[in-house]
Amino acid sequence: MLNLKRDQTPGGKLDWVEAPVNYLADLSVKPVTYNPPAGTGVPRRDGNYRDFKVRVRDGRPIASALSLDRQAFILTRHDTAVRNFYDEQEVTTAYYAEVEALVRRETGAAKVVIFDHTVRTADRAVERGLRTPVRSVHNDYTEKSGPQRVRDLLPADEAEARLKKRFAEYNVWRNIARDPVEMAPLGLVDAESIAPRDLAVCDLVYADRTGEIYQGVYNADHQWHYIPAMTRNEAILIKCYDSEKDGRARFSLHSAFDDPATPANARPRQSIEVRTLAFFD
């Protein structure tokens, strides 16, 4: 696990903030999340959820040491030519191509398939047909749903061939506003501090299908990090699934959280996450 070596920078600024994050307290109630169509409401969750205070460390001082195979997330510089992330066509053409190149560069994958994206805003999300930041500790894929996504997306013969080799699912997260993120930043758990018992299977129910994610069960040993004041030319890669079982990080946990240092007049967070499958030869 990576830890900062000091509690304050030379200028006196804390290297961490203390904030509540929403975990499953236990498994006394089976976790289920009901996701309505975008723009029609907010998700409804069953489960024994509670807020727990955690120390979220500034990840910028250790950014160069972060690893997708150890921490399960990295920060990278990533310029974009996209002008309007609310333009669906521009995102699926120009931005998807940029993300494919980024994931190839950072992972060495032989093939990258981009299959989904979500734009989130903390400002009038539902009435704008968008989604809000997710404020529960979770991971987007499970032992079961990772391979199932491959079968859903690829022709049957290719899917079975790809499933015999290593593949991984990566999310690419970025700020899409002109100003740095001030509200509801993304917190990430160092995967080396996650125990198998911390990952609880949660049904994810949509109008037309049911999938699976992991919800995080509280563990005081979790090491949290965030990247304060993320700008539009930065991206976080998050590994949500890895088929390789050789000791590298296979899953992660993350959540938006309320930074106590957020100014009263903070601009609402605007972000996009793109979901990708990376296949290795």
Coordinates of N, CA and C in Angstrom, one line a residue, residues 22 26 32 35 51 54 64-65 72 77 92 94 118 123 156 174 176 180 183 203 208 224 235 247-248 250 262 270:
N22 N -20.2 6.3 2.1 CA -21.3 5.4 2.3 C -20.9 4.0 1.9
D26 N -22.9 -4.2 6.8 CA -22.9 -5.6 6.9 C -23.8 -6.2 5.8
V32 N -29.4 -4.6 -3.3 CA -29.9 -4.5 -4.6 C -30.1 -3.0 -5.0
N35 N -32.0 1.0 -10.9 CA -31.6 2.1 -11.7 C -32.7 2.5 -12.7
D51 N -22.9 5.7 6.7 CA -21.8 6.6 6.5 C -20.7 6.3 7.5
V54 N -13.7 8.4 6.9 CA -12.5 7.9 6.5 C -11.5 9.0 6.2
S64 N 3.1 9.4 -9.4 CA 4.0 8.7 -10.2 C 4.2 7.3 -9.8
A65 N 3.9 7.0 -8.6 CA 4.1 5.6 -8.1 C 2.9 4.7 -8.2
A72 N -4.8 -0.3 -8.6 CA -5.9 -0.4 -9.5 C -6.4 0.9 -10.0
R77 N -1.9 12.5 -17.6 CA -2.2 13.6 -18.4 C -2.9 13.1 -19.7
T92 N -19.0 9.9 -28.8 CA -18.9 8.5 -29.3 C -18.0 8.5 -30.5
A94 N -15.2 11.3 -31.5 CA -13.9 11.9 -31.2 C -13.4 11.4 -29.9
T118 N -21.0 7.4 -19.3 CA -22.0 8.1 -18.4 C -21.5 9.5 -18.1
D123 N -25.5 19.1 -10.7 CA -26.4 20.3 -10.9 C -27.6 19.8 -11.8
A156 N -19.9 -14.5 -30.6 CA -19.8 -15.7 -29.7 C -18.4 -16.3 -29.9
R174 N -13.0 11.6 -16.1 CA -12.4 12.9 -16.2 C -13.4 14.0 -15.9
I176 N -15.1 17.3 -17.0 CA -15.5 17.9 -18.3 C -15.8 19.4 -18.2
P180 N -11.5 23.5 -12.4 CA -11.1 22.3 -11.7 C -12.3 21.8 -10.8
M183 N -16.4 20.2 -6.2 CA -17.5 19.5 -5.5 C -17.5 18.0 -5.8
D203 N -27.1 -6.9 -6.9 CA -27.9 -6.9 -8.2 C -28.1 -5.5 -8.6
D208 N -34.6 -3.2 -18.4 CA -34.6 -4.3 -19.4 C -33.6 -5.4 -19.1
W224 N -7.7 5.3 1.5 CA -8.4 6.1 0.5 C -7.5 7.2 -0.1
A235 N -6.9 12.6 -16.5 CA -7.8 11.5 -16.5 C -7.3 10.5 -15.4
G247 N -1.9 -12.5 -8.5 CA -1.6 -11.6 -7.4 C -1.7 -10.1 -7.7
R248 N -1.9 -9.8 -8.9 CA -2.1 -8.3 -9.3 C -3.5 -7.9 -8.8
R250 N -7.3 -7.1 -9.0 CA -8.3 -7.6 -9.9 C -9.5 -6.7 -9.8
T262 N -14.5 21.9 0.5 CA -15.2 22.5 -0.6 C -15.8 23.9 -0.3
Q270 N -18.9 18.2 -12.8 CA -19.3 17.7 -14.1 C -18.2 16.7 -14.5

